[in-house]
PDB file of C-alpha atoms in Angstrom:
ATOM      1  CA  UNK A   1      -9.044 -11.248  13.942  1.00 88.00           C
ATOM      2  CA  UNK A   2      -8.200  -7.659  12.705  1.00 92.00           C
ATOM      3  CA  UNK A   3     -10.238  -6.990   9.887  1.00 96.00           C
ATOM      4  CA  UNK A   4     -10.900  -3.948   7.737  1.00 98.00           C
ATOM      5  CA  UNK A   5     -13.898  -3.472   5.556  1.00 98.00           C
ATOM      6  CA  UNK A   6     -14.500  -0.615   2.723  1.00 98.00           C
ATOM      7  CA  UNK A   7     -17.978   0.259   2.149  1.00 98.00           C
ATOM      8  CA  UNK A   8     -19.714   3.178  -0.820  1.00 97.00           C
ATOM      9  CA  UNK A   9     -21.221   3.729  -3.965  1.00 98.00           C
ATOM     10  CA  UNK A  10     -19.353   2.211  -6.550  1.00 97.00           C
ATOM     11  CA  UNK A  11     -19.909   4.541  -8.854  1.00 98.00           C
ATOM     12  CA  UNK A  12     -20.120   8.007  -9.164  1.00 98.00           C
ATOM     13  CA  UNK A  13     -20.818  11.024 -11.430  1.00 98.00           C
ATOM     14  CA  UNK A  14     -18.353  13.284 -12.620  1.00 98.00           C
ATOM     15  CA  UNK A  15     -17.635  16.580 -10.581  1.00 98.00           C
ATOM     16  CA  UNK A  16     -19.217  14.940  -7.439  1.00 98.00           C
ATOM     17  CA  UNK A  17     -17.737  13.633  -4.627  1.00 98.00           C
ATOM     18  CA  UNK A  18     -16.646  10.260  -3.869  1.00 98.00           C
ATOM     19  CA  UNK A  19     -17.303   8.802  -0.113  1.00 98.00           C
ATOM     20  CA  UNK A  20     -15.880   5.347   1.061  1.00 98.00           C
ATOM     21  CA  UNK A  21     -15.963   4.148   4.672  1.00 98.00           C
ATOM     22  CA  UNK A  22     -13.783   1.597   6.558  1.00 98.00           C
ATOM     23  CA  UNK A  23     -15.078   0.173   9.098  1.00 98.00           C
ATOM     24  CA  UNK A  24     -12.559  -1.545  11.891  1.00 97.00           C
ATOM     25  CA  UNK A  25     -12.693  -5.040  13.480  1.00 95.00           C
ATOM     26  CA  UNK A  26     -10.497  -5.875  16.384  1.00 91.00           C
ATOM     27  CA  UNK A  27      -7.962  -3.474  15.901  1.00 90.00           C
ATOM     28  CA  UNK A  28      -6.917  -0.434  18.469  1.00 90.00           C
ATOM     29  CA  UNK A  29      -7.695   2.802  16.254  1.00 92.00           C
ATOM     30  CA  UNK A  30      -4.801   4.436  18.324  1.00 93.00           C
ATOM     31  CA  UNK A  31      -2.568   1.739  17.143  1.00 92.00           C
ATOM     32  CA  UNK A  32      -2.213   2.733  13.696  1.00 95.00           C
ATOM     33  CA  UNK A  33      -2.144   5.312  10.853  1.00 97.00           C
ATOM     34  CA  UNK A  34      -5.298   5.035   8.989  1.00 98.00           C
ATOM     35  CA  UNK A  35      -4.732   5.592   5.666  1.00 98.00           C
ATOM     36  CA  UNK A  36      -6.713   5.110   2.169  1.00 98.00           C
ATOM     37  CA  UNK A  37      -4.423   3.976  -1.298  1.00 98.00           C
ATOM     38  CA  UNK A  38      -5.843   3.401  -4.482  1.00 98.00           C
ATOM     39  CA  UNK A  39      -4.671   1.646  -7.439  1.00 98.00           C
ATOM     40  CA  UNK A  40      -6.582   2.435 -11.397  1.00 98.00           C
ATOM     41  CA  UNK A  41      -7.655  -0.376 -13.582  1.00 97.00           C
ATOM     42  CA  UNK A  42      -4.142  -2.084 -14.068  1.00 96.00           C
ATOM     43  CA  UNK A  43      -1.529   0.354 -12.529  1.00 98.00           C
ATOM     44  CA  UNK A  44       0.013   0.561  -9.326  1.00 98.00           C
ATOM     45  CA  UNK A  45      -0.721   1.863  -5.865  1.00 98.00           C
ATOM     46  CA  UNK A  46      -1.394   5.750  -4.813  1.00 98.00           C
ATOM     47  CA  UNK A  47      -1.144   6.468  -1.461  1.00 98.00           C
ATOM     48  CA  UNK A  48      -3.640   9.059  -0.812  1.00 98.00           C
ATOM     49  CA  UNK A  49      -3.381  10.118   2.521  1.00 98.00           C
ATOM     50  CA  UNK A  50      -3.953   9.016   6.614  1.00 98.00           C
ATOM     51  CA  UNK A  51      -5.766  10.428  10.096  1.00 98.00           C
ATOM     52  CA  UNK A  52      -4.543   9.323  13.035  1.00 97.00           C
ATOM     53  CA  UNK A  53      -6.110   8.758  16.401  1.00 94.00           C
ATOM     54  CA  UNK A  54      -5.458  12.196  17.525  1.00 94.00           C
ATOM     55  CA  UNK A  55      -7.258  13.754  14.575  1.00 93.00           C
ATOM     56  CA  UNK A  56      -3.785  14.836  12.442  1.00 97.00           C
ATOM     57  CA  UNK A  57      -4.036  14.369   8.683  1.00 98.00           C
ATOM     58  CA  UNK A  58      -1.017  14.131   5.820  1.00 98.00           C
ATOM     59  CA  UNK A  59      -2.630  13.954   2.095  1.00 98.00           C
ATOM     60  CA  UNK A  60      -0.710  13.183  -1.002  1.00 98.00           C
ATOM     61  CA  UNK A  61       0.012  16.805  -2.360  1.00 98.00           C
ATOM     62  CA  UNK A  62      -1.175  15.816  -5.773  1.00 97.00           C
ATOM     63  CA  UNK A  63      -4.952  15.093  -4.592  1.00 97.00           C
ATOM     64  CA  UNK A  64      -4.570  17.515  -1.467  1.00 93.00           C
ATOM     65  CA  UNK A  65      -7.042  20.031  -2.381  1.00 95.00           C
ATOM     66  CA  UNK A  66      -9.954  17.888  -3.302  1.00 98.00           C
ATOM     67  CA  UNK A  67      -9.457  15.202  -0.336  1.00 98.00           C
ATOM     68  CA  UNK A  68     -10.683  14.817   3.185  1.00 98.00           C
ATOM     69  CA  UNK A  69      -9.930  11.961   5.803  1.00 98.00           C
ATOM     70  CA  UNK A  70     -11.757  11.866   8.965  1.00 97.00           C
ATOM     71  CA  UNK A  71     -12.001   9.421  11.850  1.00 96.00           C
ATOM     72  CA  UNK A  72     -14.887   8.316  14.040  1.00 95.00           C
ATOM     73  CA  UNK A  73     -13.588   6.401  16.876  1.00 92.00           C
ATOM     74  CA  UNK A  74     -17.248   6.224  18.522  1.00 93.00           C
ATOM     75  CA  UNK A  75     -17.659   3.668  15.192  1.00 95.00           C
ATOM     76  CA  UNK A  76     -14.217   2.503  14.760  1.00 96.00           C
ATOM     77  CA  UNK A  77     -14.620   4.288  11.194  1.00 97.00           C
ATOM     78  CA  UNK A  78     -12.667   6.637   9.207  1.00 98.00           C
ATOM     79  CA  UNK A  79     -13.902   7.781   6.008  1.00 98.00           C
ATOM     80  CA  UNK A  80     -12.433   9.323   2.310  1.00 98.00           C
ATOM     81  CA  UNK A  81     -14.242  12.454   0.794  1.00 98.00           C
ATOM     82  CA  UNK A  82     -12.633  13.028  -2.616  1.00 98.00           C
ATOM     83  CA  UNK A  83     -14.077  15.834  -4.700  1.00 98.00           C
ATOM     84  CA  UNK A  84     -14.931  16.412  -8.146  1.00 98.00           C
ATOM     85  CA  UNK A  85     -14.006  13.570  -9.645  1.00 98.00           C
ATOM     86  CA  UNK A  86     -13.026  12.865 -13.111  1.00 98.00           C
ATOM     87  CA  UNK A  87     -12.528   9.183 -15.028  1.00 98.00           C
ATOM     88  CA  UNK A  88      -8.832   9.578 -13.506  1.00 98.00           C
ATOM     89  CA  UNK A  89     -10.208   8.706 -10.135  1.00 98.00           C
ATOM     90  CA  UNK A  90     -11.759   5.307 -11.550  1.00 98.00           C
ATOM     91  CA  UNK A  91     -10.124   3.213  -9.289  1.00 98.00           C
ATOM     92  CA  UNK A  92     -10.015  -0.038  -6.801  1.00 98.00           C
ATOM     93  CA  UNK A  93      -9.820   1.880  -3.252  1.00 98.00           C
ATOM     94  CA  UNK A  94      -7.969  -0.074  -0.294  1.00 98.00           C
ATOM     95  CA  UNK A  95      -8.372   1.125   3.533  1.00 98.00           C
ATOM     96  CA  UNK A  96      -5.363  -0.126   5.350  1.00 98.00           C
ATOM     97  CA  UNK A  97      -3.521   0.652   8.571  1.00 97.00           C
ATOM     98  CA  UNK A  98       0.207   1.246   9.371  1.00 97.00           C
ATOM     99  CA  UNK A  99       1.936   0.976  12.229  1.00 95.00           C
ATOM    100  CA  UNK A 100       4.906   1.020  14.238  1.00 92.00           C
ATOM    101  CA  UNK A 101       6.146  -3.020  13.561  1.00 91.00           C
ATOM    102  CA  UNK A 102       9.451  -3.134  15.662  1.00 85.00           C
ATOM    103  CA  UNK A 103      11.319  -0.560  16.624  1.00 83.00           C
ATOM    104  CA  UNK A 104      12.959  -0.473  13.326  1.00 82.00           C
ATOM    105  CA  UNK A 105      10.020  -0.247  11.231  1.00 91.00           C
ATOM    106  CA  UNK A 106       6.774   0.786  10.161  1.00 94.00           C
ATOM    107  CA  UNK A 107       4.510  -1.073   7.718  1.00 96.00           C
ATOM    108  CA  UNK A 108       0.807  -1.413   6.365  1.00 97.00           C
ATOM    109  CA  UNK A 109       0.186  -4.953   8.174  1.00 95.00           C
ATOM    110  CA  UNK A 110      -3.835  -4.961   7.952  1.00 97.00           C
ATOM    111  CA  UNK A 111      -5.869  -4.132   4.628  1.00 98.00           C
ATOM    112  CA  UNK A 112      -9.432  -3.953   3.703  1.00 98.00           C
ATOM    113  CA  UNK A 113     -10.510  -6.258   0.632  1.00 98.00           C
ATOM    114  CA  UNK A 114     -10.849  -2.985  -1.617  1.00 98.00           C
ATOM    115  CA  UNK A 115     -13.659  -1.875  -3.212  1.00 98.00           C
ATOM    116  CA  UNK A 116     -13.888  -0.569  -7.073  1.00 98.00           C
ATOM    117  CA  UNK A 117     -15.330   2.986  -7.755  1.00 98.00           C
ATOM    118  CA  UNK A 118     -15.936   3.545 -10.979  1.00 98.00           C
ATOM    119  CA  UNK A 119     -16.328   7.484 -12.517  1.00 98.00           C
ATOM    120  CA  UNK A 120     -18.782   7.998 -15.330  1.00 97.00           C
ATOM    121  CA  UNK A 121     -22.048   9.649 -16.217  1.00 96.00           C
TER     122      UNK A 121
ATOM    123  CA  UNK B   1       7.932  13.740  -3.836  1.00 97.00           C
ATOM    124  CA  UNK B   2      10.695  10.451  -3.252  1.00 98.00           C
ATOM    125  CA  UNK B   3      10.832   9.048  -6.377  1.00 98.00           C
ATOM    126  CA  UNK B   4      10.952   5.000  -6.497  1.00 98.00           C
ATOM    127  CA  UNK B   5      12.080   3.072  -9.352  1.00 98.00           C
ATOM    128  CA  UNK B   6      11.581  -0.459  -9.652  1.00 98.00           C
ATOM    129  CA  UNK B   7      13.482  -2.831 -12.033  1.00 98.00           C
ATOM    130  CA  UNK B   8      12.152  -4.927 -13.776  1.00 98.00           C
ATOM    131  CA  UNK B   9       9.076  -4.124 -14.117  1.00 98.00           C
ATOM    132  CA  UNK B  10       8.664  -7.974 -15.605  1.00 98.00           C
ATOM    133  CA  UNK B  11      10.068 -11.355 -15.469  1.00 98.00           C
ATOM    134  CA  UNK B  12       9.339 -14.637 -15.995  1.00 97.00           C
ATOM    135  CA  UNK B  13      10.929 -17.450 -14.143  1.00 97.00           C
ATOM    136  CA  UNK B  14      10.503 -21.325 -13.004  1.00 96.00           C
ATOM    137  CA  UNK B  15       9.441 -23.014  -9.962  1.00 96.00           C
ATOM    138  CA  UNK B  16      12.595 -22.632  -8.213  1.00 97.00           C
ATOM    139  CA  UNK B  17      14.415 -19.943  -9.528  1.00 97.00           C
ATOM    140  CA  UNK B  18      15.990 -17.129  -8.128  1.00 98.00           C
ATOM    141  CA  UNK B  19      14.711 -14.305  -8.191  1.00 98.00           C
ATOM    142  CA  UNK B  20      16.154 -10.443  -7.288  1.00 98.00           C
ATOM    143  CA  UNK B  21      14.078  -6.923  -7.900  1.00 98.00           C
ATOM    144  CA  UNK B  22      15.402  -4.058  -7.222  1.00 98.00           C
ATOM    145  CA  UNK B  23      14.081  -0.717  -6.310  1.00 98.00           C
ATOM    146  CA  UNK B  24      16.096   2.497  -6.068  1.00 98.00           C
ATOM    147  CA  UNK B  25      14.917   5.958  -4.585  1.00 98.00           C
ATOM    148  CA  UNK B  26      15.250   9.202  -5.973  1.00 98.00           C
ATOM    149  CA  UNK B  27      17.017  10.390  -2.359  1.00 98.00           C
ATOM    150  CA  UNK B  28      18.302   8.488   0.694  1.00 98.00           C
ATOM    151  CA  UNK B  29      15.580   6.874   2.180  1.00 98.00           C
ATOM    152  CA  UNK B  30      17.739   5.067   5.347  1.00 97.00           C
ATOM    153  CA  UNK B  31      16.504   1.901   5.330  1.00 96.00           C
ATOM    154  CA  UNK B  32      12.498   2.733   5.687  1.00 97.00           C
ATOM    155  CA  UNK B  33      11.255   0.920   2.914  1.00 98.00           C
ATOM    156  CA  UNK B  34       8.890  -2.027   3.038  1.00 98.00           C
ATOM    157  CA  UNK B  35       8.124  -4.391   0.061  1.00 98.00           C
ATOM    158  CA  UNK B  36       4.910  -6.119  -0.421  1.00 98.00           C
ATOM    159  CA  UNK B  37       3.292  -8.761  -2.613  1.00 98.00           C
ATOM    160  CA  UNK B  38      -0.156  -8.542  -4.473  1.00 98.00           C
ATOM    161  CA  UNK B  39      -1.956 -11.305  -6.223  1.00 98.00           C
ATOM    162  CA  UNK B  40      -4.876 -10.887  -8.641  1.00 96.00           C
ATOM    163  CA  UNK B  41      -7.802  -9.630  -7.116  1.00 97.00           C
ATOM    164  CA  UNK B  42      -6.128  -9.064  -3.756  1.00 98.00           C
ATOM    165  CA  UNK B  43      -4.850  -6.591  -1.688  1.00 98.00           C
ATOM    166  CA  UNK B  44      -1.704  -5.902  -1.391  1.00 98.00           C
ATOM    167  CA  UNK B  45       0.560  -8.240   1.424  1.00 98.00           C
ATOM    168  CA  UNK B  46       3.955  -6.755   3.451  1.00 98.00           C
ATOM    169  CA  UNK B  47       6.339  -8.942   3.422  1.00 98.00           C
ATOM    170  CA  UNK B  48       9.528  -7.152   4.405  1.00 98.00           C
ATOM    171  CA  UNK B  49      10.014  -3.545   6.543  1.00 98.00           C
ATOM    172  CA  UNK B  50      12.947  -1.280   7.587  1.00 97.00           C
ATOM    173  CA  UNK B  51      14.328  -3.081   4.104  1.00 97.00           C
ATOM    174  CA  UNK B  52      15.572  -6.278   5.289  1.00 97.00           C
ATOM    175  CA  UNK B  53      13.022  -7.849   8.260  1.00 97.00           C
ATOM    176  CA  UNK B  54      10.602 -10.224   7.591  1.00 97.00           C
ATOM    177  CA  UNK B  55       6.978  -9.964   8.627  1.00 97.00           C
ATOM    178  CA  UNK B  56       5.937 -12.762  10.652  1.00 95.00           C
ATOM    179  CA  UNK B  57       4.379 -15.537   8.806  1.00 97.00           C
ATOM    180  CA  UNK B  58       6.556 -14.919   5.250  1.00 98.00           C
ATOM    181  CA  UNK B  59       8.042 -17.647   4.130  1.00 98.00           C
ATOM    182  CA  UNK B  60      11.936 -17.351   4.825  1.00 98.00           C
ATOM    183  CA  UNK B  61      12.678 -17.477   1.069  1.00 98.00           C
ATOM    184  CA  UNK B  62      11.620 -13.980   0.948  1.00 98.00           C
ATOM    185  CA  UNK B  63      14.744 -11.499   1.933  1.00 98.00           C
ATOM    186  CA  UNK B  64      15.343  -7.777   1.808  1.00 98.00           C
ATOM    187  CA  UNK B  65      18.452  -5.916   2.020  1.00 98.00           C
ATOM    188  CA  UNK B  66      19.863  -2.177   1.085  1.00 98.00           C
ATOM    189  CA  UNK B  67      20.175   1.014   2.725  1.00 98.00           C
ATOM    190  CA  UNK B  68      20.083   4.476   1.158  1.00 98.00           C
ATOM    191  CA  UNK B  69      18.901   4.964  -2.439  1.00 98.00           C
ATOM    192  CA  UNK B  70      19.459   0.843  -3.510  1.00 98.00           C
ATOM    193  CA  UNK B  71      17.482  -2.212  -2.055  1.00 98.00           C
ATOM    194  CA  UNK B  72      16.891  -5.518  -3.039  1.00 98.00           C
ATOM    195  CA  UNK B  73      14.263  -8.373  -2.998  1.00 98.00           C
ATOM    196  CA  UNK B  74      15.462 -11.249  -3.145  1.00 98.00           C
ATOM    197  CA  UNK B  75      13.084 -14.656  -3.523  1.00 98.00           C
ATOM    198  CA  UNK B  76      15.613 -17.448  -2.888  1.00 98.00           C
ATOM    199  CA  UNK B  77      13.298 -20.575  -4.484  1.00 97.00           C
ATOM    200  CA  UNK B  78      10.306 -19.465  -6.440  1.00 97.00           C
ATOM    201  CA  UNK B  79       7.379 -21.201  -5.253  1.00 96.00           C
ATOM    202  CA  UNK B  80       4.034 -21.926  -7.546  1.00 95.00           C
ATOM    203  CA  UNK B  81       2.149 -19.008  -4.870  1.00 96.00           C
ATOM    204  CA  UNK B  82       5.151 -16.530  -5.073  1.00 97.00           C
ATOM    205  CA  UNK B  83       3.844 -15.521  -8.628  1.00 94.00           C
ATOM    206  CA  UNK B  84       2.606 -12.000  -8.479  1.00 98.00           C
ATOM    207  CA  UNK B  85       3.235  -7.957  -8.116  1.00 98.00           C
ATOM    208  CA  UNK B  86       5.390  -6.955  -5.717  1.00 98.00           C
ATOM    209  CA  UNK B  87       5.818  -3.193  -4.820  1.00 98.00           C
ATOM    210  CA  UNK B  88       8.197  -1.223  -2.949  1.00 98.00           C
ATOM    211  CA  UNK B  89       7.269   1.316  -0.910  1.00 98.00           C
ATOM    212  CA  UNK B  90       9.482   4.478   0.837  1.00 98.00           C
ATOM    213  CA  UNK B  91       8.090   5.427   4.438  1.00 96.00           C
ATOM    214  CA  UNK B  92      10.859   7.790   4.726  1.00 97.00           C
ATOM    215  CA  UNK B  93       8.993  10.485   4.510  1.00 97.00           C
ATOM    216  CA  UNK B  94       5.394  12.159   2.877  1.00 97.00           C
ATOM    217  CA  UNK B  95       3.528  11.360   0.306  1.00 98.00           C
ATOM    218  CA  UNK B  96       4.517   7.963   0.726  1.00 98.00           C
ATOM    219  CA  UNK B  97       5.516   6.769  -2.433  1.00 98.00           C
ATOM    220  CA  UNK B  98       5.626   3.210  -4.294  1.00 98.00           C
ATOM    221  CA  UNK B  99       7.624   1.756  -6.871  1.00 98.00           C
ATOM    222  CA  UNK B 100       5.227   1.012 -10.180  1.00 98.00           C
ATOM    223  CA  UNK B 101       5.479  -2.996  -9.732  1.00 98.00           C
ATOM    224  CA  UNK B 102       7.393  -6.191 -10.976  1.00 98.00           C
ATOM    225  CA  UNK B 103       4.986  -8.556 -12.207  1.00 98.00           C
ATOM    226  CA  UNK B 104       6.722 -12.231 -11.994  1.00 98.00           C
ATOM    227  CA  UNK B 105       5.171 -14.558 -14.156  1.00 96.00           C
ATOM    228  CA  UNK B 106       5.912 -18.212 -14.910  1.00 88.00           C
ATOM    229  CA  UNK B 107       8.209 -19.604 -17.873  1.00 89.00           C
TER     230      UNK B 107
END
């Protein structure tokens, strides 16, 4: 069964950098678009940004310059760097994949569990 | 960035019920939008893609429809597990971009 699973520190100090992994069960990393989303204490969902098997990135221009997503297929991994973080960054952080569905469509079928990183000295 | 606005962003209804949301993008988005259900504590579930087709395993009371700028999600008889978020989200193009959420509640 295709499983994802986010792993980190759940909390981190202000102007350092925030590092989640998500590791991959039973699922073809070339299959997908790996992405990271994140959702604050009772808002909605951010998409933040995805790799894909060959190695191409796309970020969300408003956290562009402080994040990084990389893959490691030798670990079926891929891993978020965000950079100095502030209290806005306090935040449950989902790994999930999208994919081509049907011909017609693309969709995020498979998500990790999420995991909550808080911000704060 | 694409803009989507969901409406409403509450509602409360009965076991049974019908139930529309709506979401509307700031630009044509085709018909590449997906909708998706999250429950308390949860991460988030698609339901629907390319608007109107239903993932497999949702329950066929769940429908999409719209094309362009206007879509629809439509939850023909509101079951005691339908209550929860539910989110649009544009795949049109980047950033991806979701709707803020209609919380459904019960009456």
């Amino acid at each position: 069964q295709v499983r994802l699973q986010e792993s980190g520190p759940g909390l981190v100090k202000p102007s350092e950098t925030l590092s989640l992994t998500c590791t991959v069960s039973a699922a073809s990393m070339s299959s997908y678009y790996w992405s990271w989303v994140r959702q604050p204490p009772e808002k909605g969902l951010e998409w933040i940004g995805y790799v894909y098997y060959s190695g191409s990135t796309n970020y969300n221009p408003s956290l562009k310059s402080r994040v990084t997503i990389s893959l490691d297929t030798s670990k079926n991994q891929f891993s978020l760097k965000l950079s100095s973080v502030t209290a806005a960054d306090t935040a449950i952080y989902y790994c999930a994949g999208r994919r081509r569905i049907a011909a017609n469509g693309d969709g995020f079928d498979i998500w990790g569990q999420g995991t909550m990183v808080t911000v704060s000295s | 960035a694409i803009q989507m606005t969901q409406s409403p962003s509450s509602l409360s209804a009965s076991v049974g019920d019908r139930v529309t949301i709506t979401c509307r993008a700031s630009q044509g988005i085709r018909y590449d939008l997906g909708w998706y259900q999250q429950k308390p504590g949860k991460a988030p579930k698609l339901l629907i893609y390319a608007a109107s087709t239903l993932q497999s395993g949702v329950p066929s009371r769940f429908s999409g429809s719209g094309s362009g700028t206007d879509f629809t999600l439509t939850i023909s008889s509101l079951q005691p597990e339908d209550f929860a978020t539910y989110y649009c989200l544009q795949d049109y193009s980047y950033p991806l971009t979701f709707g803020q959420g209609t919380k459904v509640e019960i009456k």
